Amino acid sequence: MNTVVITGCTVADGRAAEGASPVTDAAILVQDDRIADVGPRRDVLGRSSPDATRIDLGGAYVTPGLVNMHTHLSLSLPGTAGDQVKDLNPYELALYMADGARRTLHCGVTTVRCVAEKDHADFALRRAIDAGRVPGPRVFTAGRALVCTGGHGHEGTDTLECDGVDGLRRGARAQIKAGADLIKVMISGGIAGRHEAIDTPQLFADEMAAVIDTAHAWGRKVTAHAGPAAVIAQAVELGLDCVEHGYQLTPEVAALMAARGTALVPTLLVTRCKEFFDELGVPEWMQCRSLGAGPAHLESFAAAVAAGVEVLLGSDMPPYWSFEGTNATVRELEHMAEVIGPARALYAATLGPARWLRADADLGTVEPGRYADLIAMDEDPLASASAFRGVRWVMKGGQVVRAEAAAGGRRHA
């Protein structure tokens, strides 16, 4: 058994949003890929073997690894950079996604939820990561997103066009057959569709019900790309588990979501990322639609928070992408924290997603029995979400995958 003792740290996790206090002068005992013990340093050291490998983090703050709930490792938006991704052959695409997975892990994102990837390459990537052949985060994936003929995202191989009740049922079952952990469905237009608007309804009620009922029968949750309040309300009434974006929520629909337990992944970045769009050569029509939706998008998020909707971290932009002085995951978390505060932001990036994924027995907190997916930084994440800009140490499953010197100087791991 590989045994590691981590010291020189303060441990904090998403339970702080529920009243738990961080553990100062803490130690974490890791055995193989799991946390075996955590608590005050003196207590943990007294219960651990003297032969255990020691890692001193030099006063860092340790949290669980981040969970990004809206990830596209094969993203190809309209524009020159997106066209280059679309032109990759299957072998090049696999390598491109593997590189993105490695970058994502090094950012401190130890788990992702993929919500539409090209050609089912996400399943091959997940197998390679699980087998240890490729470094990357834990992958939960929807496979290809379901979309009506000509609907949002229909141009790419990361979606599957389906129509009618029978077509949508077959589409959902096809993703489950491939190994999907959840189902993603496009129920409205969005910002990246040339011939649609954000508020264009794209599925009828019986089609939405077919997806939701089929997925639930197979024990899978359903998340929906959705913008307008009326469409979201209809889907929530039918049992939808999660909304992506929610550009045009109203207080009434937010209250309905809260009452039904429907979560929101707001992806605030996608309506405030002109620098990213310019870098990718995104056309003017899409930039105008996206950036123009920004004020209402932020109002919708505030309405959801006020109503008590469970809000979860998801960047939509590739999670590792360098943006505004940090990576896309952290920048999204900073935007969220401006409304919900740093403690709730930490919850939205760790324990909240783990619970939605039904993986909180394994992920989301620094507790015995959970995977040793841990990250360290020098600033306090309960004081500011910007602390995550300074992630300098990453462990996944008991293995250190990134280790940099503390701000004061010496390397600790």
PDB file of C-alpha atoms in Angstrom, residues 71-77 79-105 114 116-119 121-122 124-125 128-129 134-137 157-158 276 279-280 316-322:
ATOM      1  CA  THR A  71     -16.925  20.894 -20.719  1.00  0.00           C
ATOM      2  CA  HIS A  72     -16.288  20.445 -24.431  1.00  0.00           C
ATOM      3  CA  LEU A  73     -12.768  19.122 -25.063  1.00  0.00           C
ATOM      4  CA  SER A  74     -13.540  19.054 -28.806  1.00  0.00           C
ATOM      5  CA  LEU A  75     -15.167  22.496 -28.967  1.00  0.00           C
ATOM      6  CA  SER A  76     -15.333  24.074 -32.427  1.00  0.00           C
ATOM      7  CA  LEU A  77     -17.193  27.382 -32.503  1.00  0.00           C
ATOM      8  CA  GLY A  79     -14.728  30.781 -37.045  1.00  0.00           C
ATOM      9  CA  THR A  80     -11.232  29.966 -38.238  1.00  0.00           C
ATOM     10  CA  ALA A  81     -10.007  28.169 -35.109  1.00  0.00           C
ATOM     11  CA  GLY A  82     -13.188  26.118 -34.910  1.00  0.00           C
ATOM     12  CA  ASP A  83     -12.805  25.101 -38.532  1.00  0.00           C
ATOM     13  CA  GLN A  84      -9.333  23.775 -37.768  1.00  0.00           C
ATOM     14  CA  VAL A  85     -10.749  21.520 -35.043  1.00  0.00           C
ATOM     15  CA  LYS A  86     -13.534  20.313 -37.352  1.00  0.00           C
ATOM     16  CA  ASP A  87     -10.884  19.360 -39.949  1.00  0.00           C
ATOM     17  CA  LEU A  88      -8.962  17.079 -37.569  1.00  0.00           C
ATOM     18  CA  ASN A  89      -9.043  13.417 -38.539  1.00  0.00           C
ATOM     19  CA  PRO A  90     -10.041  10.902 -35.822  1.00  0.00           C
ATOM     20  CA  TYR A  91      -6.458  10.290 -34.716  1.00  0.00           C
ATOM     21  CA  GLU A  92      -5.659  13.999 -34.524  1.00  0.00           C
ATOM     22  CA  LEU A  93      -8.884  14.658 -32.645  1.00  0.00           C
ATOM     23  CA  ALA A  94      -8.051  12.038 -30.024  1.00  0.00           C
ATOM     24  CA  LEU A  95      -4.623  13.568 -29.451  1.00  0.00           C
ATOM     25  CA  TYR A  96      -6.079  17.075 -29.346  1.00  0.00           C
ATOM     26  CA  MET A  97      -8.582  16.042 -26.680  1.00  0.00           C
ATOM     27  CA  ALA A  98      -5.932  14.157 -24.707  1.00  0.00           C
ATOM     28  CA  ASP A  99      -3.773  17.279 -24.626  1.00  0.00           C
ATOM     29  CA  GLY A 100      -6.774  19.256 -23.401  1.00  0.00           C
ATOM     30  CA  ALA A 101      -7.411  16.676 -20.699  1.00  0.00           C
ATOM     31  CA  ARG A 102      -3.815  16.967 -19.469  1.00  0.00           C
ATOM     32  CA  ARG A 103      -4.018  20.765 -19.398  1.00  0.00           C
ATOM     33  CA  THR A 104      -7.332  20.574 -17.574  1.00  0.00           C
ATOM     34  CA  LEU A 105      -5.914  18.357 -14.849  1.00  0.00           C
ATOM     35  CA  CYS A 114     -18.555  16.523 -20.922  1.00  0.00           C
ATOM     36  CA  ALA A 116     -21.250  17.027 -26.218  1.00  0.00           C
ATOM     37  CA  GLU A 117     -18.054  15.683 -27.750  1.00  0.00           C
ATOM     38  CA  LYS A 118     -17.235  14.745 -31.313  1.00  0.00           C
ATOM     39  CA  ASP A 119     -17.466  11.201 -32.694  1.00  0.00           C
ATOM     40  CA  ALA A 121     -14.036  10.232 -28.792  1.00  0.00           C
ATOM     41  CA  ASP A 122     -14.847  11.106 -25.173  1.00  0.00           C
ATOM     42  CA  ALA A 124     -12.042   6.447 -25.731  1.00  0.00           C
ATOM     43  CA  LEU A 125     -10.451   9.289 -23.789  1.00  0.00           C
ATOM     44  CA  ALA A 128      -7.401   5.855 -21.638  1.00  0.00           C
ATOM     45  CA  ILE A 129      -7.449   8.083 -18.550  1.00  0.00           C
ATOM     46  CA  VAL A 134      -3.257   9.454 -20.548  1.00  0.00           C
ATOM     47  CA  PRO A 135      -3.188  12.054 -17.760  1.00  0.00           C
ATOM     48  CA  GLY A 136      -6.509  13.753 -17.300  1.00  0.00           C
ATOM     49  CA  PRO A 137      -9.481  14.365 -15.026  1.00  0.00           C
ATOM     50  CA  THR A 157     -20.371  15.393 -34.986  1.00  0.00           C
ATOM     51  CA  ASP A 158     -20.830  16.175 -31.296  1.00  0.00           C
ATOM     52  CA  PHE A 276     -11.732  34.519 -26.448  1.00  0.00           C
ATOM     53  CA  GLU A 279      -8.692  34.721 -30.522  1.00  0.00           C
ATOM     54  CA  LEU A 280     -10.788  32.067 -32.266  1.00  0.00           C
ATOM     55  CA  ASP A 316     -18.350  25.982 -21.569  1.00  0.00           C
ATOM     56  CA  MET A 317     -15.024  27.386 -22.754  1.00  0.00           C
ATOM     57  CA  PRO A 318     -12.330  24.671 -22.610  1.00  0.00           C
ATOM     58  CA  PRO A 319     -11.611  24.446 -18.877  1.00  0.00           C
ATOM     59  CA  TYR A 320      -7.871  24.970 -19.263  1.00  0.00           C
ATOM     60  CA  TRP A 321      -8.065  27.917 -21.675  1.00  0.00           C
ATOM     61  CA  SER A 322      -5.854  30.868 -20.692  1.00  0.00           C
TER      62      SER A 322
END
